[in-house]
Backbone as a ProteinNet text record, in pm:
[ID]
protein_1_A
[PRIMARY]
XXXXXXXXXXXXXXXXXXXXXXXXXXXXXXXXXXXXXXXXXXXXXXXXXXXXXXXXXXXXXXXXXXXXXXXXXXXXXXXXXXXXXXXXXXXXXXXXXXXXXXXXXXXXXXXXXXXXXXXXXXXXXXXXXXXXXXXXXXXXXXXXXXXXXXXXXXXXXXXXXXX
[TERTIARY]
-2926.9	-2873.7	-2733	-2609.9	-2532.5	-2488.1	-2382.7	-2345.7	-2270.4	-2228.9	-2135.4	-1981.2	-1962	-1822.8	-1816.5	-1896	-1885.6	-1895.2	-1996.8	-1990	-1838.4	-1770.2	-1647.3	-1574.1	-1557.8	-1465.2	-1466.3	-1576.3	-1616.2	-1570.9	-1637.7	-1546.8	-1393.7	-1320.7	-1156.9	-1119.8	-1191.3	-1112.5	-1193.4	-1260.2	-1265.2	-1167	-1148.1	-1046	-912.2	-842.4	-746.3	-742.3	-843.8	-795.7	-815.4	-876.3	-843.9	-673.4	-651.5	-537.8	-438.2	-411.2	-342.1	-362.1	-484.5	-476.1	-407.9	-409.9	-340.6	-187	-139.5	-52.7	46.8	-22.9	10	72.2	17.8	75.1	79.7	172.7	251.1	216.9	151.8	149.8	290.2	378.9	474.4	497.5	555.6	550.7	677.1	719	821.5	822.8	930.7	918	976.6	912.3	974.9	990.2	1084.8	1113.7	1089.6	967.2	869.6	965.2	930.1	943.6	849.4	686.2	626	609.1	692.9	655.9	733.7	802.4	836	671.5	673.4	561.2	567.8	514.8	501.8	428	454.8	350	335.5	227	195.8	205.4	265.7	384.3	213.6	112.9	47.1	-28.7	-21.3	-103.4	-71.3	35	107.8	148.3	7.6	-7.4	77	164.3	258.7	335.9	496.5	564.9	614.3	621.1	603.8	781	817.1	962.8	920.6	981.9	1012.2	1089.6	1206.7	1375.6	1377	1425.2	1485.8	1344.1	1258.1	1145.3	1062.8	1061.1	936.6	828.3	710.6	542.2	538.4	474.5	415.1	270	214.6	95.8	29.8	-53.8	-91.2	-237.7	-244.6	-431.3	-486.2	-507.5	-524.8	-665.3	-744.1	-879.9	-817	-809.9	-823.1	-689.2	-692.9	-589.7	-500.3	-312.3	-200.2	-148.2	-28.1	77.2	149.9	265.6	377.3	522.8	600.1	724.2	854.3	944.7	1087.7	1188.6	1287.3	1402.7	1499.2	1488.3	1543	1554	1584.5	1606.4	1500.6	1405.8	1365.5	1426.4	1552.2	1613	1641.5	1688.1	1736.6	1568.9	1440.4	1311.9	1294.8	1299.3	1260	1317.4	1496.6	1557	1525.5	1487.4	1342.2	1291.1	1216.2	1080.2	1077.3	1175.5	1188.5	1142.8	1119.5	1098.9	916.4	880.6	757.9	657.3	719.8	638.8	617.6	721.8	642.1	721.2	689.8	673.2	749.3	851.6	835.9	783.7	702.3	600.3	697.4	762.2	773.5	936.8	986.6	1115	1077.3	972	888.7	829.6	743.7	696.2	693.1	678.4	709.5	569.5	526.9	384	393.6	236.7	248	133.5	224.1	157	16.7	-3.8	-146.1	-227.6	-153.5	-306.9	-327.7	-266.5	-280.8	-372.2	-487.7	-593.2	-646.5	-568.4	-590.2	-470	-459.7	-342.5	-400.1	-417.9	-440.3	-388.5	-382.9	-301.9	-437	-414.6	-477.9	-480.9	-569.3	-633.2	-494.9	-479.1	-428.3	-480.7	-557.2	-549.5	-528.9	-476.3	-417.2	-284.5	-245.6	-90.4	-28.5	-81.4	-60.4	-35.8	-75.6	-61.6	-80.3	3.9	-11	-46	-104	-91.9	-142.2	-115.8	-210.1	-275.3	-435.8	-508.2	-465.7	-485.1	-436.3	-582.6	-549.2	-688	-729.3	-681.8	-746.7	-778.3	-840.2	-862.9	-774.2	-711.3	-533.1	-494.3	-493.7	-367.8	-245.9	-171.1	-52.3	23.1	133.3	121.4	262.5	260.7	398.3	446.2	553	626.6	662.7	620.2	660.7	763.6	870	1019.3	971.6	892.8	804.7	709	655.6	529.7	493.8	603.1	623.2	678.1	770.3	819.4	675.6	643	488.6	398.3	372.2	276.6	291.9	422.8	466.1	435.6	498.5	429.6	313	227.4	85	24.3	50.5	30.1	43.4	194.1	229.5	142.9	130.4	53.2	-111.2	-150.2	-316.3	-343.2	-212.8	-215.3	-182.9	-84.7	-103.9	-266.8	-250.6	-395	-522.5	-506.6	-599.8	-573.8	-477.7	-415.3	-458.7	-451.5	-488.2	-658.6	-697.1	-858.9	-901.1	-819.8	-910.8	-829.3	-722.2	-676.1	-789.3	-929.6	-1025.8	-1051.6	-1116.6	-1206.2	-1353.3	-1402.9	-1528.5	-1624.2	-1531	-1558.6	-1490.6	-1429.9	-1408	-1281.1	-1202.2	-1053.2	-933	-818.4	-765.1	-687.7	-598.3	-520.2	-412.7	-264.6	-141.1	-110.5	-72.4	-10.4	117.3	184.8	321.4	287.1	346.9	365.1	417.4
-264.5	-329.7	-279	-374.2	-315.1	-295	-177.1	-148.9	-252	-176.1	-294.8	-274.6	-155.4	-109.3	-220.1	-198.6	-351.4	-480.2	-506.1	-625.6	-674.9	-588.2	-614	-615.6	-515.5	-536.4	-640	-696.7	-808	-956	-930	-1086.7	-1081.3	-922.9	-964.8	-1016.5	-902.3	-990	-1134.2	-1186.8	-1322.3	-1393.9	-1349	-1447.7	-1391.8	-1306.9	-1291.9	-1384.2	-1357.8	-1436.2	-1629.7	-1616.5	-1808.9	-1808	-1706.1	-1727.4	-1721.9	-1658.9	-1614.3	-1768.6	-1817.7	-1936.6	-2088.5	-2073.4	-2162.9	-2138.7	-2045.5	-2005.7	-2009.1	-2033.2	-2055.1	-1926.8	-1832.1	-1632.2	-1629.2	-1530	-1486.5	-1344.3	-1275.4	-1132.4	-1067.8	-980.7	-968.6	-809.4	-805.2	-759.4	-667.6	-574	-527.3	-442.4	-442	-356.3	-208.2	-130.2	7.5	83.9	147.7	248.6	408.3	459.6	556.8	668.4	773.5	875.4	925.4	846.6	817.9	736.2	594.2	435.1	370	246.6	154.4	81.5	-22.7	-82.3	-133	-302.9	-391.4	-357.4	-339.2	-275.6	-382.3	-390.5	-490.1	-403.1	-444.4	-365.9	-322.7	-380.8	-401.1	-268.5	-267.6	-167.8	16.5	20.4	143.9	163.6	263.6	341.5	422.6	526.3	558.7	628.7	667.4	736.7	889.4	939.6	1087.7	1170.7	1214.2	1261.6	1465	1501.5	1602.7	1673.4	1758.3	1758.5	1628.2	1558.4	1439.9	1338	1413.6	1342.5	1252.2	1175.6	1058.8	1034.1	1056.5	1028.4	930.6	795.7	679.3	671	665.3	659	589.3	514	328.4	372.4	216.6	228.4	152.2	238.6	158.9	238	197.9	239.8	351.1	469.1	556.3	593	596.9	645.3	667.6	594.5	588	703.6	760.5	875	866.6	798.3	788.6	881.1	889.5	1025.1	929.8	976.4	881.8	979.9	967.9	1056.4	967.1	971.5	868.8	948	920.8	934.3	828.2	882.6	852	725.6	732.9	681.3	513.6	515.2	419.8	334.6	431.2	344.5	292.9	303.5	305.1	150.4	197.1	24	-49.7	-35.7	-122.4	-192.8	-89.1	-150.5	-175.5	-255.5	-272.1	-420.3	-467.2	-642.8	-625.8	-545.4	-505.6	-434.9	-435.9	-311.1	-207	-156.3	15.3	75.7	250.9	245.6	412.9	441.8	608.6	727.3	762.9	820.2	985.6	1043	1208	1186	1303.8	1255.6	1290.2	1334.6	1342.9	1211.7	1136.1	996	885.2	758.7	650.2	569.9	528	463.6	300	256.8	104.2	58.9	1.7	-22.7	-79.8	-164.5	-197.7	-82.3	9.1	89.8	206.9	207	315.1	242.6	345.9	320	335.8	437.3	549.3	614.9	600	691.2	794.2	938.4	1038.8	1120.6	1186.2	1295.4	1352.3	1488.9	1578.5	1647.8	1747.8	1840.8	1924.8	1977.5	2128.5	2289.4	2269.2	2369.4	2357.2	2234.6	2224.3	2160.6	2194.1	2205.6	2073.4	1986.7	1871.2	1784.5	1801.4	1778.1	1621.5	1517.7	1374.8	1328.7	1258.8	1218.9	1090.2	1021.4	860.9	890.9	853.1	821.7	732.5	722.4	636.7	579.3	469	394.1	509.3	542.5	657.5	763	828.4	900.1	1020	977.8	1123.1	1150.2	1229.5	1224.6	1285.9	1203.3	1275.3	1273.2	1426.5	1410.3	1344.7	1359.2	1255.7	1332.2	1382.5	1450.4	1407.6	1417.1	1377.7	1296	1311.2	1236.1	1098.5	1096.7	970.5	848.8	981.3	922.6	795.4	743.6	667.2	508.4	547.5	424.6	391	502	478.5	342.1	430.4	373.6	238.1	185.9	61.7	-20.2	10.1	-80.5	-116.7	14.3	1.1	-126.5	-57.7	-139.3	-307.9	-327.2	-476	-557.7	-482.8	-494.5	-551.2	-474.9	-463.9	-587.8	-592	-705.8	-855.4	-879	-919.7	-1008.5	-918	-940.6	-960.3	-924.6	-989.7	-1148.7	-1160.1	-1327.8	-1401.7	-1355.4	-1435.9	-1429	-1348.3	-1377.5	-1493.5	-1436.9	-1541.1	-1688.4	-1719.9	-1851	-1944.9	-1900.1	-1920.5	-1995.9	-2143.8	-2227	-2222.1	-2286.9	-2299.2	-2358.3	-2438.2	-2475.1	-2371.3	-2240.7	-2169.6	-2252.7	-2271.9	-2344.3	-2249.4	-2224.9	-2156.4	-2245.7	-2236.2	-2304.1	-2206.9	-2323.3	-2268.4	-2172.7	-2063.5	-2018.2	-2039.5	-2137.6	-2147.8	-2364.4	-2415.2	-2587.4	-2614.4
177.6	59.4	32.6	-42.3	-8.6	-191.2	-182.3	-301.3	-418.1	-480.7	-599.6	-512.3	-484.1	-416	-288.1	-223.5	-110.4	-125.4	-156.9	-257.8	-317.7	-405.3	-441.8	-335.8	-236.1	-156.7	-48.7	-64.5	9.8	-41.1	-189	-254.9	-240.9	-259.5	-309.2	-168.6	-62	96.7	115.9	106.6	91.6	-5.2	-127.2	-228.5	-153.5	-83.4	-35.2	134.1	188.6	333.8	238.8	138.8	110.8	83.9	18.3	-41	77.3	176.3	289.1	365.6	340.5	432	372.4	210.5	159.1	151	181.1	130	298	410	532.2	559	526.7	503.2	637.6	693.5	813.7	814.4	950.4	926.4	907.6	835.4	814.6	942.3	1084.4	1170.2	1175.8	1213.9	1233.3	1339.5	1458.4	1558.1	1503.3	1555.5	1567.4	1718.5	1717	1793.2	1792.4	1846	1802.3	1882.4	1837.5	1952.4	2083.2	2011.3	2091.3	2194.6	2147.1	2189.7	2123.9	2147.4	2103.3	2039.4	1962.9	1890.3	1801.1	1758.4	1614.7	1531.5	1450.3	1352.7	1268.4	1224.3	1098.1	972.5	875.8	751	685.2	638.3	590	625.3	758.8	778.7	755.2	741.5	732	556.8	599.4	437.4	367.1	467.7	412.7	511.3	455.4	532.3	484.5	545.4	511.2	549.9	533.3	542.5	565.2	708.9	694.6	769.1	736	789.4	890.1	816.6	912	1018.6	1001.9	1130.3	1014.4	1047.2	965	1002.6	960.2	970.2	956.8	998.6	1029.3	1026.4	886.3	897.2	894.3	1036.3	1008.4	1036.1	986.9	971.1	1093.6	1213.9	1295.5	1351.5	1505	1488.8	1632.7	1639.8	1516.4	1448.5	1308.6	1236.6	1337.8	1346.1	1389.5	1295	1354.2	1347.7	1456.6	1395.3	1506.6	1385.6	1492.4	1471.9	1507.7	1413.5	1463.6	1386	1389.6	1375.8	1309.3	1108	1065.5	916.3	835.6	711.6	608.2	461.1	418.3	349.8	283.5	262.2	297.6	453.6	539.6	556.4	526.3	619.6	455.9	323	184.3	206.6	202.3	242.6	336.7	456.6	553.1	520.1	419	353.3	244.6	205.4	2.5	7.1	78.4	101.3	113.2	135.2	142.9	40.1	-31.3	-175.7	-125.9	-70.6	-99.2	-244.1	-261.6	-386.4	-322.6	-384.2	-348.1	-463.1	-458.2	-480.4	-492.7	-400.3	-403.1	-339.8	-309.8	-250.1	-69.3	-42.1	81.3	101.5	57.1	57.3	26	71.8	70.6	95.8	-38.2	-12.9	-27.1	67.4	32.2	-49.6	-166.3	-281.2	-268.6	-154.2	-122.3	-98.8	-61.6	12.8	-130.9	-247.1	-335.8	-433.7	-430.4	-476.4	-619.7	-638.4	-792.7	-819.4	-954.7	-1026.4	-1059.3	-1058.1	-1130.7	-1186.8	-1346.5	-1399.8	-1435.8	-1367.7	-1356.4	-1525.3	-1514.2	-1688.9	-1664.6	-1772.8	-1746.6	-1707.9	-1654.2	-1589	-1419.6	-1375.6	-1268.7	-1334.4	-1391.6	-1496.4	-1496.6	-1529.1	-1539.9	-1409.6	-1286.1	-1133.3	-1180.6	-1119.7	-1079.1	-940	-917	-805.8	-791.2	-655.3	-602.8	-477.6	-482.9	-441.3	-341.4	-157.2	-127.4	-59.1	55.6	104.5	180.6	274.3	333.4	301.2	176	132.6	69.2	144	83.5	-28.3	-116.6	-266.4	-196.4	-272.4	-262.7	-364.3	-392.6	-514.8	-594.6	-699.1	-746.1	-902.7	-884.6	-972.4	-1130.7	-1215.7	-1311.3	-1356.6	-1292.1	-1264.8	-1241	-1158.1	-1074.3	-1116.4	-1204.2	-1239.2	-1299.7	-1396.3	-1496.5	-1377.2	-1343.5	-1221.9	-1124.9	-1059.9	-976.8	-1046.3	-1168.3	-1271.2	-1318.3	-1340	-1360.6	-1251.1	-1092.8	-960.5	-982.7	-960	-952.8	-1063.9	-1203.6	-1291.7	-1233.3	-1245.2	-1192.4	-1080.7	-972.1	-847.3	-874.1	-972.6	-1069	-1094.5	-1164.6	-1258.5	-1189.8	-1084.2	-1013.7	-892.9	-885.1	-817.3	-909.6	-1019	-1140.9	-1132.5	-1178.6	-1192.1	-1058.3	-918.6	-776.4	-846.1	-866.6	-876.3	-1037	-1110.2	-1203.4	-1202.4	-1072.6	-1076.1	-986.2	-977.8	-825	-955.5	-944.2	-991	-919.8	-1048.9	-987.6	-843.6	-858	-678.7	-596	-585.1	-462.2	-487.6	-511	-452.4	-576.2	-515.6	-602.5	-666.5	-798.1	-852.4	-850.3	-856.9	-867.3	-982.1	-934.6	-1086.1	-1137.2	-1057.9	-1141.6	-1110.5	-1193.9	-1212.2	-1093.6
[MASK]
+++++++++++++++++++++++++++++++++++++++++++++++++++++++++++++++++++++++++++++++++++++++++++++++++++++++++++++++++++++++++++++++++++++++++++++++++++++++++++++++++++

């Protein structure tokens, strides 16, 4: 039997692949040049990027978990990927707003620690400076994807949200 957690995650990826199919959606692909490999990555799939002296983490969701290495500036991959929603999160990371799962501000006695929850299980954490900009994406993103679900009519067919 399956849970409420599947169950849900089962209806939203059904109301998302209708929507992807009305919407004639394009996987949004981008080549990279690895230090490992050259390789297309599907944007979608790469949860986040990680910054450290100059080397960049590539963390994609692939079977098993991808980590690819490139020699670039956080900066230059942030502008890459601004057409894409990611969200920068730390001045080390660069997350994609799809895969962040949970906002958390921690009690004080872990001294007010923030962080996001991502799909793969990770927190990572996000500085106060941050927190407030983070929180607004996420928010928007939420809310967003609220509106694709309750535009579904009763017959299964979605309606436009703009005239």
């Amino acid at each position: 039997m399956k849970n409420n957690w599947e169950s849900l995650e089962e209806a939203l990826n059904e109301c998302l692949d209708t929507i992807i199919r009305k919407m004639n959606y394009t996987v949004p692909m981008k080549h990279f040049v690895f230090n490992e490999c050259e390789k297309d990555i599907n944007i979608e799939h790469i949860t986040y990027v990680e910054s450290s002296l100059h080397k960049l983490k590539i963390h994609v969701m692939e079977e098993p978990v991808g980590l690819y290495t490139m020699y670039e500036t956080l900066n230059n991959m942030e502008q890459e990927l601004s057409e894409y929603k990611f969200v920068r999160v730390h001045q080390s990371y660069l997350v994609n707003l799809k895969h962040i799962m949970e906002l958390k501000e921690h009690s004080e006695k872990m001294q007010g620690a923030r962080t996001v929850l991502i799909s793969t299980g990770e927190e990572l954490i996000v500085p106060k400076a941050r927190f407030k900009a983070v929180k607004k994406a996420f928010v928007a993103r939420c809310f967003l994807m609220f509106l694709l679900m309750k535009t579904r009519s009763r017959k299964g067919r979605f309606l436009k949200l703009l005239p």
